[in-house]
Short mmCIF file of C-alpha atoms in Angstrom, two decimals:
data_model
loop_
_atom_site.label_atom_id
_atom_site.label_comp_id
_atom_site.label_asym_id
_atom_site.label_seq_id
_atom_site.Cartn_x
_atom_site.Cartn_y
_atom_site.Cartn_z
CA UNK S 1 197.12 -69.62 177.96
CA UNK S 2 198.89 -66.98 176.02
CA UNK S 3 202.80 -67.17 175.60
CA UNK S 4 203.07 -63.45 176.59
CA UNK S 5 204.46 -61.47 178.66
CA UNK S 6 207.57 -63.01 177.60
CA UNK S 7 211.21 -62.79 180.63
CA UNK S 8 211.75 -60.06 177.65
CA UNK S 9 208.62 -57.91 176.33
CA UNK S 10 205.99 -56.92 178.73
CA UNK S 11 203.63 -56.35 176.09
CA UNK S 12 200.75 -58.04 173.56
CA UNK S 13 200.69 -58.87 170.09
CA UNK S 14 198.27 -55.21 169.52
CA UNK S 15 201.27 -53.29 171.17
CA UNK S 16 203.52 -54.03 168.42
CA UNK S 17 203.19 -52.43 164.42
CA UNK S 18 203.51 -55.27 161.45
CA UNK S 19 207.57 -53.49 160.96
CA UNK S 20 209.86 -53.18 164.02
CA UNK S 21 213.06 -51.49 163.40
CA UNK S 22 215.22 -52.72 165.50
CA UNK S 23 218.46 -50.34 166.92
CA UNK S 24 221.01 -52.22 169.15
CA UNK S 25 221.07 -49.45 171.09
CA UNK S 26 218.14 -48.44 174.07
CA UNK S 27 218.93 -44.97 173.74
CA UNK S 28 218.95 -45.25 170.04
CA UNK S 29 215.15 -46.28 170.19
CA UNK S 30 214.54 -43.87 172.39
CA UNK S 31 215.98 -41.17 169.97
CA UNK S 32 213.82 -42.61 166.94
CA UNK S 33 210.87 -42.75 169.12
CA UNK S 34 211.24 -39.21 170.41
CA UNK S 35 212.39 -37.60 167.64
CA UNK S 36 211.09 -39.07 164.09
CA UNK S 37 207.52 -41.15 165.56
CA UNK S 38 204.18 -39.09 166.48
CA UNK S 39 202.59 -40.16 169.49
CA UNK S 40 205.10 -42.66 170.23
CA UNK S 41 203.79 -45.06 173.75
CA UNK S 42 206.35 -47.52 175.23
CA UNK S 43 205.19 -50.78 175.34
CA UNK S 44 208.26 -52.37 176.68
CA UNK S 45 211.17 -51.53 179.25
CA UNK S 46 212.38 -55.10 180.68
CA UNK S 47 216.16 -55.04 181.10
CA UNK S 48 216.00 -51.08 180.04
CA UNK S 49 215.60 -52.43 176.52
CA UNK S 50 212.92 -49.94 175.15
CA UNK S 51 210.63 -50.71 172.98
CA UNK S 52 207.83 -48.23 171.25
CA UNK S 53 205.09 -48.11 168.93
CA UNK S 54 203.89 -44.66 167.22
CA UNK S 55 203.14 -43.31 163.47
CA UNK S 56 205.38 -42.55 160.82
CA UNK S 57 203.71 -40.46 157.91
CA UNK S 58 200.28 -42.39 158.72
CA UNK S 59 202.05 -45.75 159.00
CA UNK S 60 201.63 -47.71 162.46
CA UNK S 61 205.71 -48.22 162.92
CA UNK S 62 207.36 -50.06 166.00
CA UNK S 63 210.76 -49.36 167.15
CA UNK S 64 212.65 -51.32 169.70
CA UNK S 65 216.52 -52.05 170.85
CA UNK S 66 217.80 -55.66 170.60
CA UNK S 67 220.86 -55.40 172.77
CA UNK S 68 224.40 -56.26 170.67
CA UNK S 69 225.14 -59.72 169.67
CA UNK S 70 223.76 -62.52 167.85
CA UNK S 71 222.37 -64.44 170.79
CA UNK S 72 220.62 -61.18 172.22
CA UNK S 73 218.95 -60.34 169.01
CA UNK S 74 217.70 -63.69 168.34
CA UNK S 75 215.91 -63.41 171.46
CA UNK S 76 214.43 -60.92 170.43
CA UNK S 77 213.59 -61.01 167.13
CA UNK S 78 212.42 -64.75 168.09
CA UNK S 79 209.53 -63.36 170.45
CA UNK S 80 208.88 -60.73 167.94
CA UNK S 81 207.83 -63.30 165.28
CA UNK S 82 206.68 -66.26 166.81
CA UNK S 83 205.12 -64.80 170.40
CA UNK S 84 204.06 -60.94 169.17
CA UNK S 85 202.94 -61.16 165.47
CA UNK S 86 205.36 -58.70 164.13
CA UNK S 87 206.26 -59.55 160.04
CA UNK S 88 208.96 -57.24 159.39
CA UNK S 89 211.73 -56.49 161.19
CA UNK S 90 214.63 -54.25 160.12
CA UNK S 91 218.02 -53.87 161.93
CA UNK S 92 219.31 -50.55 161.41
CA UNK S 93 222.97 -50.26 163.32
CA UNK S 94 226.45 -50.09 162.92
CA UNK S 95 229.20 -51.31 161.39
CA UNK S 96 233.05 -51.24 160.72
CA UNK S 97 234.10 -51.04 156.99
CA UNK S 98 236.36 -53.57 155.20
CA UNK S 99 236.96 -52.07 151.89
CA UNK S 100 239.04 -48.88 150.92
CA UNK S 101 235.89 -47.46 148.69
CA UNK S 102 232.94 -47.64 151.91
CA UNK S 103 233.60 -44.29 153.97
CA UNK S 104 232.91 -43.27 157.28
CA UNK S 105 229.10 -42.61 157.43
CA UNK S 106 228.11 -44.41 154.55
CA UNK S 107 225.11 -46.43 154.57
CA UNK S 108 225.51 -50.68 154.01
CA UNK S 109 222.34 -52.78 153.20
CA UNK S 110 223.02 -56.08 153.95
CA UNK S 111 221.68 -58.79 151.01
CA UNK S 112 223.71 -61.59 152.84
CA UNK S 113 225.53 -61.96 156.91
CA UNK S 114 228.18 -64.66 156.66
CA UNK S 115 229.15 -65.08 160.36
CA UNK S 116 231.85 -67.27 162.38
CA UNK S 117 229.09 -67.75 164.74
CA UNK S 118 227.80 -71.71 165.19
CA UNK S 119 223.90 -69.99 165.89
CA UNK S 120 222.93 -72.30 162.62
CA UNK S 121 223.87 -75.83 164.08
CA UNK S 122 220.64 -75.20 166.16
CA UNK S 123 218.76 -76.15 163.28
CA UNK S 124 220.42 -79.37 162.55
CA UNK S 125 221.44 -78.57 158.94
CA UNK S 126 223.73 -80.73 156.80
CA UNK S 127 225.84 -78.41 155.90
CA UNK S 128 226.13 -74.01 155.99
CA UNK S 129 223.39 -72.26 155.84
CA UNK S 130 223.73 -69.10 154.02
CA UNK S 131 222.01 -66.14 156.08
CA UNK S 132 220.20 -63.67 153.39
CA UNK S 133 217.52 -60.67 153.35
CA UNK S 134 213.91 -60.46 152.21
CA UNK S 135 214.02 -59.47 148.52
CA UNK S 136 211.03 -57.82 149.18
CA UNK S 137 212.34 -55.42 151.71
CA UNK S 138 215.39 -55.03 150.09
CA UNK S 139 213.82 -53.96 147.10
CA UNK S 140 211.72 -51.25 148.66
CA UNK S 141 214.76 -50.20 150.32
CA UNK S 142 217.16 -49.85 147.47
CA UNK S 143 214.34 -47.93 145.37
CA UNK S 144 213.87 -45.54 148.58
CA UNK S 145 217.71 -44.97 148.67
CA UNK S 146 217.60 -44.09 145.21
CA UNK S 147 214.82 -41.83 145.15
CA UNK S 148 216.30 -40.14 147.62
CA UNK S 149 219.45 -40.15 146.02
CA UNK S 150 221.58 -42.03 148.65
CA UNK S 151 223.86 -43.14 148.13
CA UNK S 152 224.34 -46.96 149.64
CA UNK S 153 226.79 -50.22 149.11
CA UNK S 154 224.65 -53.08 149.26
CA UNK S 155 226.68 -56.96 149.31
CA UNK S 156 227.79 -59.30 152.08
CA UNK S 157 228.22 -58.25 155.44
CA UNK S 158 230.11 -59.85 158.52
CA UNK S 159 228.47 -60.54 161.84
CA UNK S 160 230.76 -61.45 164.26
CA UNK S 161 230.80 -63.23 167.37
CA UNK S 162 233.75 -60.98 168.65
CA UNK S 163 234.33 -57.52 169.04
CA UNK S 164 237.80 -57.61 170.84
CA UNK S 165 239.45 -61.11 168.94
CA UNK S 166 242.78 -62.01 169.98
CA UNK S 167 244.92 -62.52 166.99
CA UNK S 168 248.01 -63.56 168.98
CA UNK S 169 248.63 -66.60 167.26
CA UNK S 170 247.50 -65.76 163.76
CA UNK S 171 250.59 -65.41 161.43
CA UNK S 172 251.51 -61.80 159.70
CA UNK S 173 249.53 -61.67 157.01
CA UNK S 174 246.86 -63.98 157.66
CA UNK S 175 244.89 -62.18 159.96
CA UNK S 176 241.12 -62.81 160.17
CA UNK S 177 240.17 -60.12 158.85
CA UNK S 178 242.23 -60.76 155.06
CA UNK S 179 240.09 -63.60 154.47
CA UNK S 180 236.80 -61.76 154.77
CA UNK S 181 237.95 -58.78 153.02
CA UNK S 182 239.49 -61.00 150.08
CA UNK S 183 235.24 -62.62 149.85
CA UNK S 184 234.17 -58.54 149.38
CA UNK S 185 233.11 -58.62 152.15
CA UNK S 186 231.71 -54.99 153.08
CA UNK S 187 232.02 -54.27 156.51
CA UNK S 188 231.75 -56.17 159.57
CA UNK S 189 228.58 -55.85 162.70
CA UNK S 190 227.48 -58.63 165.03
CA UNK S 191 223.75 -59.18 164.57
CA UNK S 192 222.54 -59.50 160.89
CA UNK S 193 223.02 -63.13 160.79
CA UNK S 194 221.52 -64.46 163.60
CA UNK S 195 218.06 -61.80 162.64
CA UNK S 196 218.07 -63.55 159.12
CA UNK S 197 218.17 -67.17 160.25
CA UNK S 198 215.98 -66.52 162.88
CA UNK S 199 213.52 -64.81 160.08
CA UNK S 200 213.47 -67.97 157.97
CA UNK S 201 213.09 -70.31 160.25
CA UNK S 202 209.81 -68.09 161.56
CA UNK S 203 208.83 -67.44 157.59
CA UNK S 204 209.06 -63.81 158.37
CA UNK S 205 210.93 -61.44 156.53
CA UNK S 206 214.28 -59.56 157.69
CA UNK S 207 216.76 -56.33 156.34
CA UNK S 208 219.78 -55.08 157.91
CA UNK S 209 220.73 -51.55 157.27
CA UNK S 210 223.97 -50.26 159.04
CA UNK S 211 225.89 -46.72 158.93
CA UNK S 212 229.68 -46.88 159.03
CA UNK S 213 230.79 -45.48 162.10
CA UNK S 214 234.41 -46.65 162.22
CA UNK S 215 237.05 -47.99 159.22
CA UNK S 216 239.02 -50.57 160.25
CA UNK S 217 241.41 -50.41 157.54
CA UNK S 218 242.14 -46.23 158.27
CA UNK S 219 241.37 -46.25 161.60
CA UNK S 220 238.72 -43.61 161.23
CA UNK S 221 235.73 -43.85 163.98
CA UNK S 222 232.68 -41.78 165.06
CA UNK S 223 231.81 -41.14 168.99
CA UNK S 224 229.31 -43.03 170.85
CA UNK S 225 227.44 -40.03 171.28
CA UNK S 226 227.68 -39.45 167.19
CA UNK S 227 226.47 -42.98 166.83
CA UNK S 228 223.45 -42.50 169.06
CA UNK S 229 222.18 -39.33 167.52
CA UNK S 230 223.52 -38.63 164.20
CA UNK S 231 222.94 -41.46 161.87
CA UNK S 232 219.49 -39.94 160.58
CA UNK S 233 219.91 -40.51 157.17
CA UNK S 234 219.89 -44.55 157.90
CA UNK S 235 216.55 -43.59 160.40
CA UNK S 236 214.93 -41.98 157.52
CA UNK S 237 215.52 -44.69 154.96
CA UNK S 238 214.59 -47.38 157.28
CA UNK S 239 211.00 -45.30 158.46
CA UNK S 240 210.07 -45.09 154.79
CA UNK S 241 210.79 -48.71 153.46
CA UNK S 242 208.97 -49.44 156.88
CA UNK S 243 206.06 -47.25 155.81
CA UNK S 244 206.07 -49.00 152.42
CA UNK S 245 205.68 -52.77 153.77
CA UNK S 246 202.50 -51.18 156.12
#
């Protein structure tokens, strides 16, 4: 019998393109789909998380939401691999920087997640497993950034298992966030990490690209509304390195 419809995608294996990009946001998807796909059909709308298929400059391109956090995305992303065929799957979101040089807006391509979250002892390891892109996609992406002459930070990102942490008990000085900034790390999201495990544990292949929308050092933050609709330039960079692994 087949595995699908899964609790999560009412849809088949032919539904879905080879790429997915992958929002966190429903209304995100919906905005990609509407706005930057031709002939976009939705193929899935279980828990409002929307999911579409369509062309982008001839190539067959899926996009659909994942919900925010590591556990919802690795549902996802899990079905997407193993249950619906997909290959590629690119998270393009958004993050807060950690470094004085990344400005609101810019765009972050993720070659490594370190995480605090335990989603790795599923697999048993002896030791840390250190959560890392496709080359491949990576590649494509840098050389589309630079053709287009955008300009992009790529390094180590944070995904984190907590948006509001309480710090009550940390001393001065030593709050969480030093130590991750003091490892360069770049900014800080809460679903790269758990997509890249996920990806090599499926041999599939994985890129997170994420737009700045707040600074956590200045303070500095983009609306919701902003964050739904404006981040094009990421869309656009995303839809052609998708269009380039078709």
């Amino acid at each position: 019998m087949p595995l699908y419809p899964t609790p999560h995608i009412n849809a088949s294996p032919d539904d879905f393109a080879r790429t997915v990009l992958m929002p966190g946001d429903p209304m995100r998807a919906k905005f990609i789909a509407e706005n930057f796909l031709q002939s976009p059909k939705l193929i899935n709308n279980v828990r409002g998380v929307q999911g579409y298929t369509g062309c982008y400059d001839g190539a067959r391109v899926s996009v659909m939401a994942s919900g925010m956090g590591i556990p919802s995305i690795g549902i996802y992303s899990y079905e997407l691999y193993n249950i619906f065929g997909v290959e590629n799957i690119i998270r393009i979101g958004s993050a807060g920087a950690l470094r004085e040089d990344i400005r609101l807006r810019d765009i972050v391509i993720a070659m490594g997640a370190s995480t605090n979250s335990r989603f790795s002892h599923q697999y048993g390891l002896a030791g840390s497993f250190a959560p890392i892109c496709s080359y491949d996609m990576l590649r494509v992406c840098v050389d589309v950034a630079s053709e287009r002459k955008i300009p992009c930070h790529v390094g180590n990102i944070l995904s984190s298992d907590t948006f509001y942490s309480d710090e009550s008990g940390v001393p001065d000085g030593m709050k969480a966030n030093d130590g991750w900034r003091k490892m360069g790390i770049m900014a800080i999201e809460m679903e790269a990490a758990g997509l890249y495990m996920t990806a090599a544990a499926a041999k599939k292949n994985a890129l997170a690209i994420c737009t700045i929308s707040d600074h956590i050092i200045t303070g500095e933050a983009t609306t919701s509304a902003e964050r739904e609709t404006s981040f094009t330039q990421m869309i656009g960079l995303a839809l052609e390195t998708a269009k380039r692994l078709d």
